[in-house]
């Protein structure tokens, strides 16, 4: 009974931790894992193990005494990681399609076990949202193993390109490409991943001169720390806290948009004094969810800080950076992950993001949109996805 009470206390504390945005879940997870290990050692207490594991996956409870800034764009399926683009005067959203795959939650993100993509479209913000059905299924990607994560899309010369991260058959994340004559697919996947690609969360930005760049990478479950040298190292770790943080990657795409046109580069994110952000600076360092946005000639590199749950931005003068950290675009949302895209539409700028309003579960998310506002000096007004009632 004491163990039950102890586990309940840990669970309550962890939920409180999510609501209060005090993110110290790693030591708690470690503690819970140690507790689970000791429970495992006692067969008599096996039912408690089942109880505690189901508690662990319920970690994104609805907010109380707050109201959500925006409502889910669709409710019939779970969607996340919305990459929005305007094609032919319409907004198209390329999201992940979250499902309940029954995989236990862990720090590698195994519970995000998605298997296809659906594309959404809308004529105007606040208007009807259409789900165009399955645009690409994992079973039609010849090299794919598991976990279709955050995709993006691009258009060039009559062809739409869908870029997606998925683990290959060796369980290594790579980035693939698929093509279609329609923005909503169906898309046909290339036979192999993009040569030189690694990790997750591709975001393709086409500059005003027509050149396209892919930004990508993500640490922890996104495996970027396994690529600190030129080859993949399963045991690769993040730099020490006092060393420069790992940066996202960038490469210009070839004219046919199917491969990299140059060696992949690591991007630097600097503080206001020109020093690279450190790996221990969890409030500001890059974690995942790259998105490039150009505003008044400046390059805004936006990203998630992962375990501190912010969407942040850093500004540079070139698509390659370096970028100087400027601040927070979106405060933590309900749920562990935070992931954004930014798009201009009819004289306004919009932030697409997700939270877990519909499910209360961190791996079953719903995409949303809200307006993004710039100050006169080019800084961005920070958004809270929940407001006081
Ligand atoms: O959706 C799976 C992963 O969760 C994405 O690739 C990350 O950006 C995070 O949102």
mmCIF file of C-alpha atoms and ligand atoms in Angstrom:
data_model
loop_
_atom_site.group_PDB
_atom_site.id
_atom_site.type_symbol
_atom_site.label_atom_id
_atom_site.label_comp_id
_atom_site.label_asym_id
_atom_site.label_seq_id
_atom_site.Cartn_x
_atom_site.Cartn_y
_atom_site.Cartn_z
ATOM 1 C CA UNK A 1 0.000 0.000 0.000
ATOM 2 C CA UNK A 2 2.869 2.304 0.788
ATOM 3 C CA UNK A 3 4.189 1.815 -2.743
ATOM 4 C CA UNK A 4 0.766 2.696 -4.208
ATOM 5 C CA UNK A 5 0.609 5.878 -2.146
ATOM 6 C CA UNK A 6 4.160 6.790 -3.119
ATOM 7 C CA UNK A 7 3.497 6.238 -6.834
ATOM 8 C CA UNK A 8 0.273 8.246 -6.636
ATOM 9 C CA UNK A 9 2.166 11.108 -5.042
ATOM 10 C CA UNK A 10 4.781 10.994 -7.787
ATOM 11 C CA UNK A 11 2.056 11.001 -10.443
ATOM 12 C CA UNK A 12 0.258 13.969 -8.870
ATOM 13 C CA UNK A 13 3.536 15.856 -8.622
ATOM 14 C CA UNK A 14 4.362 15.099 -12.256
ATOM 15 C CA UNK A 15 0.930 16.374 -13.425
ATOM 16 C CA UNK A 16 1.344 19.489 -11.288
ATOM 17 C CA UNK A 17 4.747 19.902 -12.826
ATOM 18 C CA UNK A 18 3.211 19.990 -16.335
ATOM 19 C CA UNK A 19 0.599 22.553 -15.352
ATOM 20 C CA UNK A 20 2.988 24.853 -13.592
ATOM 21 C CA UNK A 21 5.538 24.565 -16.403
ATOM 22 C CA UNK A 22 8.242 23.592 -13.931
ATOM 23 C CA UNK A 23 9.989 21.084 -16.103
ATOM 24 C CA UNK A 24 12.000 18.724 -14.022
ATOM 25 C CA UNK A 25 10.448 15.569 -15.395
ATOM 26 C CA UNK A 26 13.782 13.828 -16.132
ATOM 27 C CA UNK A 27 14.747 13.246 -12.467
ATOM 28 C CA UNK A 28 11.169 12.292 -11.742
ATOM 29 C CA UNK A 29 11.188 9.815 -14.640
ATOM 30 C CA UNK A 30 14.454 8.408 -13.332
ATOM 31 C CA UNK A 31 12.973 8.124 -9.868
ATOM 32 C CA UNK A 32 9.854 6.465 -11.246
ATOM 33 C CA UNK A 33 12.002 4.074 -13.313
ATOM 34 C CA UNK A 34 13.967 3.145 -10.182
ATOM 35 C CA UNK A 35 10.707 2.646 -8.319
ATOM 36 C CA UNK A 36 9.381 0.493 -11.153
ATOM 37 C CA UNK A 37 12.562 -1.564 -11.099
ATOM 38 C CA UNK A 38 12.137 -2.304 -7.424
ATOM 39 C CA UNK A 39 8.492 -3.205 -8.028
ATOM 40 C CA UNK A 40 9.524 -5.486 -10.898
ATOM 41 C CA UNK A 41 11.730 -7.375 -8.488
ATOM 42 C CA UNK A 42 8.716 -8.325 -6.444
ATOM 43 C CA UNK A 43 6.380 -10.565 -8.410
ATOM 44 C CA UNK A 44 3.776 -10.192 -5.676
ATOM 45 C CA UNK A 45 3.406 -6.537 -6.610
ATOM 46 C CA UNK A 46 3.012 -7.109 -10.390
ATOM 47 C CA UNK A 47 -0.480 -5.522 -10.573
ATOM 48 C CA UNK A 48 0.998 -2.293 -9.210
ATOM 49 C CA UNK A 49 3.400 -2.153 -12.145
ATOM 50 C CA UNK A 50 0.439 -2.125 -14.554
ATOM 51 C CA UNK A 51 -1.179 0.665 -12.540
ATOM 52 C CA UNK A 52 1.952 2.804 -12.458
ATOM 53 C CA UNK A 53 2.702 2.398 -16.185
ATOM 54 C CA UNK A 54 -0.790 3.510 -17.204
ATOM 55 C CA UNK A 55 -0.413 6.508 -14.897
ATOM 56 C CA UNK A 56 2.829 7.468 -16.662
ATOM 57 C CA UNK A 57 1.149 7.793 -20.047
ATOM 58 C CA UNK A 58 -1.586 10.162 -18.768
ATOM 59 C CA UNK A 59 0.646 13.171 -18.482
ATOM 60 C CA UNK A 60 -1.129 16.057 -20.165
ATOM 61 C CA UNK A 61 -4.254 16.932 -18.226
ATOM 62 C CA UNK A 62 -6.569 19.746 -19.390
ATOM 63 C CA UNK A 63 -5.905 23.171 -17.951
ATOM 64 C CA UNK A 64 -8.110 24.383 -15.108
ATOM 65 C CA UNK A 65 -9.417 27.931 -14.611
ATOM 66 C CA UNK A 66 -7.966 28.750 -18.021
ATOM 67 C CA UNK A 67 -9.372 28.942 -21.509
ATOM 68 C CA UNK A 68 -7.616 27.890 -24.658
ATOM 69 C CA UNK A 69 -6.513 30.675 -26.985
ATOM 70 C CA UNK A 70 -7.602 28.655 -30.073
ATOM 71 C CA UNK A 71 -9.625 25.555 -30.789
ATOM 72 C CA UNK A 72 -8.436 22.391 -32.603
ATOM 73 C CA UNK A 73 -8.661 22.755 -36.389
ATOM 74 C CA UNK A 74 -9.968 19.189 -36.733
ATOM 75 C CA UNK A 75 -11.408 16.851 -34.146
ATOM 76 C CA UNK A 76 -12.004 13.583 -36.041
ATOM 77 C CA UNK A 77 -8.304 12.615 -36.052
ATOM 78 C CA UNK A 78 -5.293 13.620 -33.935
ATOM 79 C CA UNK A 79 -2.827 15.887 -35.719
ATOM 80 C CA UNK A 80 0.462 17.519 -34.692
ATOM 81 C CA UNK A 81 3.583 19.344 -35.936
ATOM 82 C CA UNK A 82 1.650 21.526 -38.417
ATOM 83 C CA UNK A 83 3.737 22.758 -41.359
ATOM 84 C CA UNK A 84 1.554 25.325 -43.099
ATOM 85 C CA UNK A 85 2.012 26.682 -46.636
ATOM 86 C CA UNK A 86 -0.016 28.823 -48.997
ATOM 87 C CA UNK A 87 -0.399 27.237 -52.433
ATOM 88 C CA UNK A 88 -2.740 28.764 -55.060
ATOM 89 C CA UNK A 89 -4.309 31.122 -52.508
ATOM 90 C CA UNK A 90 -5.248 28.358 -50.055
ATOM 91 C CA UNK A 91 -3.662 27.236 -46.798
ATOM 92 C CA UNK A 92 -2.431 23.645 -46.752
ATOM 93 C CA UNK A 93 -1.310 22.050 -43.507
ATOM 94 C CA UNK A 94 1.117 19.127 -43.533
ATOM 95 C CA UNK A 95 0.847 17.644 -40.016
ATOM 96 C CA UNK A 96 1.871 14.443 -38.294
ATOM 97 C CA UNK A 97 -1.071 12.068 -37.846
ATOM 98 C CA UNK A 98 -1.019 10.931 -34.215
ATOM 99 C CA UNK A 99 -2.485 7.542 -33.344
ATOM 100 C CA UNK A 100 -2.890 5.402 -30.243
ATOM 101 C CA UNK A 101 -0.388 2.702 -31.197
ATOM 102 C CA UNK A 102 -0.232 1.212 -27.709
ATOM 103 C CA UNK A 103 3.499 1.856 -27.338
ATOM 104 C CA UNK A 104 4.695 2.822 -23.846
ATOM 105 C CA UNK A 105 5.910 6.382 -23.317
ATOM 106 C CA UNK A 106 9.687 6.836 -22.986
ATOM 107 C CA UNK A 107 12.361 9.517 -23.452
ATOM 108 C CA UNK A 108 13.059 8.256 -27.000
ATOM 109 C CA UNK A 109 9.536 9.142 -28.098
ATOM 110 C CA UNK A 110 8.664 5.547 -29.035
ATOM 111 C CA UNK A 111 5.031 6.350 -28.208
ATOM 112 C CA UNK A 112 4.933 8.629 -31.273
ATOM 113 C CA UNK A 113 4.460 5.662 -33.594
ATOM 114 C CA UNK A 114 2.675 7.275 -36.519
ATOM 115 C CA UNK A 115 1.967 5.433 -39.778
ATOM 116 C CA UNK A 116 0.578 7.839 -42.366
ATOM 117 C CA UNK A 117 0.019 11.466 -43.268
ATOM 118 C CA UNK A 118 -3.230 13.343 -43.892
ATOM 119 C CA UNK A 119 -3.160 16.813 -45.419
ATOM 120 C CA UNK A 120 -5.577 19.517 -44.313
ATOM 121 C CA UNK A 121 -6.660 22.610 -46.246
ATOM 122 C CA UNK A 122 -8.664 25.747 -45.579
ATOM 123 C CA UNK A 123 -9.653 28.768 -47.682
ATOM 124 C CA UNK A 124 -9.554 31.227 -44.825
ATOM 125 C CA UNK A 125 -8.569 31.332 -41.157
ATOM 126 C CA UNK A 126 -11.662 30.347 -39.190
ATOM 127 C CA UNK A 127 -13.163 28.635 -42.273
ATOM 128 C CA UNK A 128 -14.001 24.993 -42.921
ATOM 129 C CA UNK A 129 -11.031 22.633 -42.703
ATOM 130 C CA UNK A 130 -10.910 19.746 -45.181
ATOM 131 C CA UNK A 131 -9.081 16.489 -44.475
ATOM 132 C CA UNK A 132 -7.889 15.086 -47.816
ATOM 133 C CA UNK A 133 -7.387 11.560 -46.500
ATOM 134 C CA UNK A 134 -4.247 9.438 -46.562
ATOM 135 C CA UNK A 135 -1.575 11.199 -48.635
ATOM 136 C CA UNK A 136 1.280 8.791 -47.878
ATOM 137 C CA UNK A 137 1.301 5.507 -45.958
ATOM 138 C CA UNK A 138 4.386 4.042 -44.314
ATOM 139 C CA UNK A 139 3.793 0.756 -46.137
ATOM 140 C CA UNK A 140 4.457 2.565 -49.423
ATOM 141 C CA UNK A 141 7.862 3.900 -48.357
ATOM 142 C CA UNK A 142 10.246 1.114 -49.457
ATOM 143 C CA UNK A 143 13.030 1.873 -46.935
ATOM 144 C CA UNK A 144 10.908 2.799 -43.906
ATOM 145 C CA UNK A 145 10.927 0.996 -40.576
ATOM 146 C CA UNK A 146 8.782 2.898 -38.086
ATOM 147 C CA UNK A 147 7.635 6.301 -36.791
ATOM 148 C CA UNK A 148 6.550 8.860 -39.370
ATOM 149 C CA UNK A 149 7.321 12.136 -37.608
ATOM 150 C CA UNK A 150 6.919 15.828 -38.436
ATOM 151 C CA UNK A 151 6.782 16.437 -42.216
ATOM 152 C CA UNK A 152 6.999 19.502 -44.440
ATOM 153 C CA UNK A 153 6.164 20.321 -48.051
ATOM 154 C CA UNK A 154 7.366 22.500 -50.914
ATOM 155 C CA UNK A 155 6.333 23.359 -54.483
ATOM 156 C CA UNK A 156 8.491 23.858 -57.542
ATOM 157 C CA UNK A 157 7.795 23.740 -61.302
ATOM 158 C CA UNK A 158 4.430 21.977 -61.140
ATOM 159 C CA UNK A 159 5.432 19.382 -58.529
ATOM 160 C CA UNK A 160 4.654 19.220 -54.821
ATOM 161 C CA UNK A 161 7.253 17.657 -52.545
ATOM 162 C CA UNK A 162 6.525 16.042 -49.202
ATOM 163 C CA UNK A 163 9.551 15.687 -46.915
ATOM 164 C CA UNK A 164 9.296 13.327 -43.969
ATOM 165 C CA UNK A 165 11.452 11.798 -41.220
ATOM 166 C CA UNK A 166 11.080 8.098 -40.527
ATOM 167 C CA UNK A 167 13.307 5.453 -38.978
ATOM 168 C CA UNK A 168 14.848 3.159 -41.557
ATOM 169 C CA UNK A 169 15.010 -0.601 -41.135
ATOM 170 C CA UNK A 170 18.117 -0.187 -38.914
ATOM 171 C CA UNK A 171 16.093 2.139 -36.634
ATOM 172 C CA UNK A 172 18.027 5.241 -37.722
ATOM 173 C CA UNK A 173 16.032 8.386 -38.518
ATOM 174 C CA UNK A 174 16.499 9.568 -42.114
ATOM 175 C CA UNK A 175 14.606 12.081 -44.215
ATOM 176 C CA UNK A 176 12.678 10.987 -47.250
ATOM 177 C CA UNK A 177 10.950 12.763 -50.108
ATOM 178 C CA UNK A 178 7.759 11.978 -52.017
ATOM 179 C CA UNK A 179 6.193 13.772 -54.986
ATOM 180 C CA UNK A 180 2.749 14.552 -56.340
ATOM 181 C CA UNK A 181 1.104 16.793 -58.930
ATOM 182 C CA UNK A 182 -1.415 17.846 -56.259
ATOM 183 C CA UNK A 183 -0.728 19.630 -52.940
ATOM 184 C CA UNK A 184 -2.910 17.026 -51.244
ATOM 185 C CA UNK A 185 -1.297 13.957 -52.801
ATOM 186 C CA UNK A 186 -1.334 11.038 -53.021
ATOM 187 C CA UNK A 187 2.466 11.249 -52.833
ATOM 188 C CA UNK A 188 4.870 8.695 -54.255
ATOM 189 C CA UNK A 189 7.954 8.103 -52.125
ATOM 190 C CA UNK A 190 11.456 7.916 -53.605
ATOM 191 C CA UNK A 191 13.132 4.508 -53.326
ATOM 192 C CA UNK A 192 15.749 5.728 -50.822
ATOM 193 C CA UNK A 193 16.141 8.445 -48.190
ATOM 194 C CA UNK A 194 17.825 11.703 -49.207
ATOM 195 C CA UNK A 195 21.572 11.015 -49.292
ATOM 196 C CA UNK A 196 23.295 12.657 -46.313
ATOM 197 C CA UNK A 197 20.034 13.169 -44.428
ATOM 198 C CA UNK A 198 19.766 12.325 -40.751
ATOM 199 C CA UNK A 199 17.621 12.933 -37.692
ATOM 200 C CA UNK A 200 14.131 14.496 -37.839
ATOM 201 C CA UNK A 201 11.838 17.460 -38.512
ATOM 202 C CA UNK A 202 12.673 18.654 -42.040
ATOM 203 C CA UNK A 203 11.524 22.208 -42.803
ATOM 204 C CA UNK A 204 11.999 23.512 -46.335
ATOM 205 C CA UNK A 205 12.322 27.247 -46.920
ATOM 206 C CA UNK A 206 12.414 28.807 -50.379
ATOM 207 C CA UNK A 207 14.137 32.172 -50.402
ATOM 208 C CA UNK A 208 13.121 35.149 -52.542
ATOM 209 C CA UNK A 209 15.864 34.213 -55.054
ATOM 210 C CA UNK A 210 14.200 30.817 -55.612
ATOM 211 C CA UNK A 211 16.826 28.748 -53.771
ATOM 212 C CA UNK A 212 15.415 26.180 -51.332
ATOM 213 C CA UNK A 213 17.024 25.044 -48.090
ATOM 214 C CA UNK A 214 16.200 22.200 -45.768
ATOM 215 C CA UNK A 215 16.584 22.723 -42.003
ATOM 216 C CA UNK A 216 16.453 19.616 -39.861
ATOM 217 C CA UNK A 217 17.568 17.813 -36.700
ATOM 218 C CA UNK A 218 16.389 17.048 -33.209
ATOM 219 C CA UNK A 219 18.141 15.753 -30.081
ATOM 220 C CA UNK A 220 17.166 12.890 -27.713
ATOM 221 C CA UNK A 221 14.591 10.741 -29.589
ATOM 222 C CA UNK A 222 15.487 12.676 -32.756
ATOM 223 C CA UNK A 223 18.988 11.097 -32.559
ATOM 224 C CA UNK A 224 21.016 14.205 -33.483
ATOM 225 C CA UNK A 225 23.454 13.510 -30.611
ATOM 226 C CA UNK A 226 24.353 10.260 -32.391
ATOM 227 C CA UNK A 227 25.778 12.278 -35.298
ATOM 228 C CA UNK A 228 28.430 14.320 -33.490
ATOM 229 C CA UNK A 229 31.042 12.740 -35.714
ATOM 230 C CA UNK A 230 30.539 12.062 -39.428
ATOM 231 C CA UNK A 231 29.217 8.564 -38.875
ATOM 232 C CA UNK A 232 26.296 7.334 -36.779
ATOM 233 C CA UNK A 233 27.192 6.348 -33.208
ATOM 234 C CA UNK A 234 24.426 4.625 -31.251
ATOM 235 C CA UNK A 235 26.117 5.684 -28.020
ATOM 236 C CA UNK A 236 26.554 9.343 -29.015
ATOM 237 C CA UNK A 237 25.708 11.817 -26.253
ATOM 238 C CA UNK A 238 24.906 15.501 -26.041
ATOM 239 C CA UNK A 239 27.829 17.848 -25.329
ATOM 240 C CA UNK A 240 28.548 18.631 -21.666
ATOM 241 C CA UNK A 241 26.587 21.494 -20.118
ATOM 242 C CA UNK A 242 29.489 23.970 -20.465
ATOM 243 C CA UNK A 243 30.134 23.066 -24.132
ATOM 244 C CA UNK A 244 28.378 24.633 -27.146
ATOM 245 C CA UNK A 245 24.946 23.111 -27.751
ATOM 246 C CA UNK A 246 24.379 20.969 -30.811
ATOM 247 C CA UNK A 247 22.983 23.015 -33.681
ATOM 248 C CA UNK A 248 20.300 22.205 -36.231
ATOM 249 C CA UNK A 249 21.454 21.283 -39.719
ATOM 250 C CA UNK A 250 20.943 23.033 -43.071
ATOM 251 C CA UNK A 251 21.612 22.152 -46.697
ATOM 252 C CA UNK A 252 20.537 23.800 -49.953
ATOM 253 C CA UNK A 253 18.363 21.526 -52.077
ATOM 254 C CA UNK A 254 19.201 20.632 -55.663
ATOM 255 C CA UNK A 255 17.138 22.154 -58.499
ATOM 256 C CA UNK A 256 15.016 19.000 -58.710
ATOM 257 C CA UNK A 257 14.339 19.275 -54.930
ATOM 258 C CA UNK A 258 15.163 15.585 -54.452
ATOM 259 C CA UNK A 259 18.640 15.802 -52.931
ATOM 260 C CA UNK A 260 21.121 18.020 -51.139
ATOM 261 C CA UNK A 261 23.181 20.248 -53.403
ATOM 262 C CA UNK A 262 26.003 20.742 -50.894
ATOM 263 C CA UNK A 263 27.423 19.183 -47.723
ATOM 264 C CA UNK A 264 25.176 19.485 -44.665
ATOM 265 C CA UNK A 265 26.211 22.322 -42.302
ATOM 266 C CA UNK A 266 25.619 22.807 -38.588
ATOM 267 C CA UNK A 267 23.903 26.091 -37.701
ATOM 268 C CA UNK A 268 25.159 28.285 -34.861
ATOM 269 C CA UNK A 269 22.770 29.988 -32.460
ATOM 270 C CA UNK A 270 24.499 32.765 -30.526
ATOM 271 C CA UNK A 271 23.673 34.850 -27.479
ATOM 272 C CA UNK A 272 23.657 38.663 -27.677
ATOM 273 C CA UNK A 273 27.404 38.733 -27.017
ATOM 274 C CA UNK A 274 28.157 36.498 -29.981
ATOM 275 C CA UNK A 275 28.854 33.368 -27.913
ATOM 276 C CA UNK A 276 27.304 30.067 -28.940
ATOM 277 C CA UNK A 277 24.458 28.934 -26.663
ATOM 278 C CA UNK A 278 25.628 26.207 -24.315
ATOM 279 C CA UNK A 279 24.268 22.672 -24.099
ATOM 280 C CA UNK A 280 23.298 23.317 -20.449
ATOM 281 C CA UNK A 281 21.161 26.319 -21.426
ATOM 282 C CA UNK A 282 17.965 24.279 -21.762
ATOM 283 C CA UNK A 283 15.774 27.387 -21.801
ATOM 284 C CA UNK A 284 17.328 28.611 -25.054
ATOM 285 C CA UNK A 285 19.247 25.863 -26.830
ATOM 286 C CA UNK A 286 17.929 24.101 -29.949
ATOM 287 C CA UNK A 287 16.080 20.817 -29.422
ATOM 288 C CA UNK A 288 13.869 20.170 -32.533
ATOM 289 C CA UNK A 289 11.122 21.651 -34.770
ATOM 290 C CA UNK A 290 13.140 23.902 -37.112
ATOM 291 C CA UNK A 291 11.169 26.455 -39.137
ATOM 292 C CA UNK A 292 12.617 29.306 -41.185
ATOM 293 C CA UNK A 293 10.610 32.474 -41.806
ATOM 294 C CA UNK A 294 11.772 35.639 -43.604
ATOM 295 C CA UNK A 295 10.553 39.015 -42.373
ATOM 296 C CA UNK A 296 11.692 42.364 -43.786
ATOM 297 C CA UNK A 297 14.881 40.852 -45.228
ATOM 298 C CA UNK A 298 15.910 39.108 -41.992
ATOM 299 C CA UNK A 299 15.980 35.338 -41.465
ATOM 300 C CA UNK A 300 14.060 34.152 -38.419
ATOM 301 C CA UNK A 301 15.145 30.669 -37.398
ATOM 302 C CA UNK A 302 12.448 29.283 -35.076
ATOM 303 C CA UNK A 303 12.606 26.065 -33.046
ATOM 304 C CA UNK A 304 11.495 24.161 -29.967
ATOM 305 C CA UNK A 305 13.622 24.006 -26.814
ATOM 306 C CA UNK A 306 12.211 20.511 -26.117
ATOM 307 C CA UNK A 307 12.439 19.732 -22.418
ATOM 308 C CA UNK A 308 11.745 23.367 -21.484
ATOM 309 C CA UNK A 309 8.904 23.448 -24.041
ATOM 310 C CA UNK A 310 9.329 26.907 -25.594
ATOM 311 C CA UNK A 311 9.082 27.895 -29.236
ATOM 312 C CA UNK A 312 11.931 30.363 -29.619
ATOM 313 C CA UNK A 313 13.480 32.431 -32.381
ATOM 314 C CA UNK A 314 16.881 33.677 -33.411
ATOM 315 C CA UNK A 315 17.580 36.196 -36.190
ATOM 316 C CA UNK A 316 20.299 36.195 -38.861
ATOM 317 C CA UNK A 317 21.293 37.867 -42.123
ATOM 318 C CA UNK A 318 21.704 34.710 -44.189
ATOM 319 C CA UNK A 319 19.790 31.417 -44.513
ATOM 320 C CA UNK A 320 22.859 29.711 -43.009
ATOM 321 C CA UNK A 321 23.052 31.972 -39.965
ATOM 322 C CA UNK A 322 24.621 32.487 -37.567
ATOM 323 C CA UNK A 323 21.424 33.396 -35.741
ATOM 324 C CA UNK A 324 21.248 35.498 -32.583
ATOM 325 C CA UNK A 325 18.773 34.310 -29.956
ATOM 326 C CA UNK A 326 15.973 36.869 -29.496
ATOM 327 C CA UNK A 327 13.236 35.353 -27.356
ATOM 328 C CA UNK A 328 10.135 33.218 -27.028
ATOM 329 C CA UNK A 329 7.365 33.027 -29.614
ATOM 330 C CA UNK A 330 5.122 30.525 -27.819
ATOM 331 C CA UNK A 331 5.148 29.607 -24.152
ATOM 332 C CA UNK A 332 4.718 25.921 -23.221
ATOM 333 C CA UNK A 333 1.475 24.381 -24.423
ATOM 334 C CA UNK A 334 -0.503 21.577 -22.799
ATOM 335 C CA UNK A 335 1.506 18.412 -23.528
ATOM 336 C CA UNK A 336 5.246 17.744 -23.648
ATOM 337 C CA UNK A 337 6.018 18.653 -27.259
ATOM 338 C CA UNK A 338 5.780 22.077 -28.829
ATOM 339 C CA UNK A 339 6.082 22.507 -32.602
ATOM 340 C CA UNK A 340 5.315 25.432 -34.908
ATOM 341 C CA UNK A 341 5.177 26.875 -38.385
ATOM 342 C CA UNK A 342 4.728 30.473 -39.481
ATOM 343 C CA UNK A 343 3.020 31.608 -42.657
ATOM 344 C CA UNK A 344 1.821 34.879 -44.195
ATOM 345 C CA UNK A 345 -1.746 34.884 -45.492
ATOM 346 C CA UNK A 346 -3.835 37.842 -46.658
ATOM 347 C CA UNK A 347 -1.791 40.591 -44.955
ATOM 348 C CA UNK A 348 -1.471 38.775 -41.645
ATOM 349 C CA UNK A 349 1.041 36.349 -40.182
ATOM 350 C CA UNK A 350 -0.108 33.143 -38.484
ATOM 351 C CA UNK A 351 1.466 30.708 -36.076
ATOM 352 C CA UNK A 352 0.377 27.089 -36.435
ATOM 353 C CA UNK A 353 1.044 24.940 -33.368
ATOM 354 C CA UNK A 354 -0.425 22.007 -31.463
ATOM 355 C CA UNK A 355 -1.477 21.045 -27.960
ATOM 356 C CA UNK A 356 -3.324 18.126 -26.354
ATOM 357 C CA UNK A 357 -6.694 19.758 -25.642
ATOM 358 C CA UNK A 358 -8.745 16.905 -27.180
ATOM 359 C CA UNK A 359 -7.030 13.950 -25.520
ATOM 360 C CA UNK A 360 -5.041 15.129 -22.508
ATOM 361 C CA UNK A 361 -2.346 12.720 -23.756
ATOM 362 C CA UNK A 362 1.017 13.923 -24.878
ATOM 363 C CA UNK A 363 1.151 11.675 -27.969
ATOM 364 C CA UNK A 364 -2.393 12.476 -29.187
ATOM 365 C CA UNK A 365 -2.254 16.107 -30.252
ATOM 366 C CA UNK A 366 -4.399 18.557 -32.182
ATOM 367 C CA UNK A 367 -3.257 21.369 -34.487
ATOM 368 C CA UNK A 368 -4.309 24.970 -33.946
ATOM 369 C CA UNK A 369 -3.654 28.427 -35.370
ATOM 370 C CA UNK A 370 -3.382 31.931 -33.975
ATOM 371 C CA UNK A 371 -2.174 35.295 -35.258
ATOM 372 C CA UNK A 372 1.487 36.204 -34.785
ATOM 373 C CA UNK A 373 2.283 39.856 -34.160
ATOM 374 C CA UNK A 374 5.587 41.647 -34.810
ATOM 375 C CA UNK A 375 6.680 44.731 -32.927
ATOM 376 C CA UNK A 376 8.034 47.687 -34.905
ATOM 377 C CA UNK A 377 11.627 46.670 -34.062
ATOM 378 C CA UNK A 378 11.119 43.227 -35.648
ATOM 379 C CA UNK A 379 10.741 41.366 -32.351
ATOM 380 C CA UNK A 380 7.816 38.963 -31.935
ATOM 381 C CA UNK A 381 5.096 39.235 -29.278
ATOM 382 C CA UNK A 382 5.139 36.124 -27.081
ATOM 383 C CA UNK A 383 1.969 34.014 -27.241
ATOM 384 C CA UNK A 384 0.310 32.125 -24.365
ATOM 385 C CA UNK A 385 -1.813 29.265 -25.659
ATOM 386 C CA UNK A 386 -4.001 29.374 -22.552
ATOM 387 C CA UNK A 387 -5.485 32.477 -20.990
ATOM 388 C CA UNK A 388 -7.164 33.250 -17.671
ATOM 389 C CA UNK A 389 -10.927 32.676 -17.681
HETATM 390 O O1 LIG B 1 5.628 14.236 -33.729
HETATM 391 C C1 LIG B 1 6.791 13.549 -33.344
HETATM 392 C C2 LIG B 1 7.810 14.512 -32.841
HETATM 393 O O2 LIG B 1 7.288 15.237 -31.736
HETATM 394 C C3 LIG B 1 8.202 15.600 -33.811
HETATM 395 O O3 LIG B 1 9.024 15.169 -34.841
HETATM 396 C C4 LIG B 1 8.794 16.563 -32.870
HETATM 397 O O4 LIG B 1 9.017 17.832 -33.401
HETATM 398 C C5 LIG B 1 7.780 16.565 -31.744
HETATM 399 O O5 LIG B 1 6.708 17.417 -31.997
#
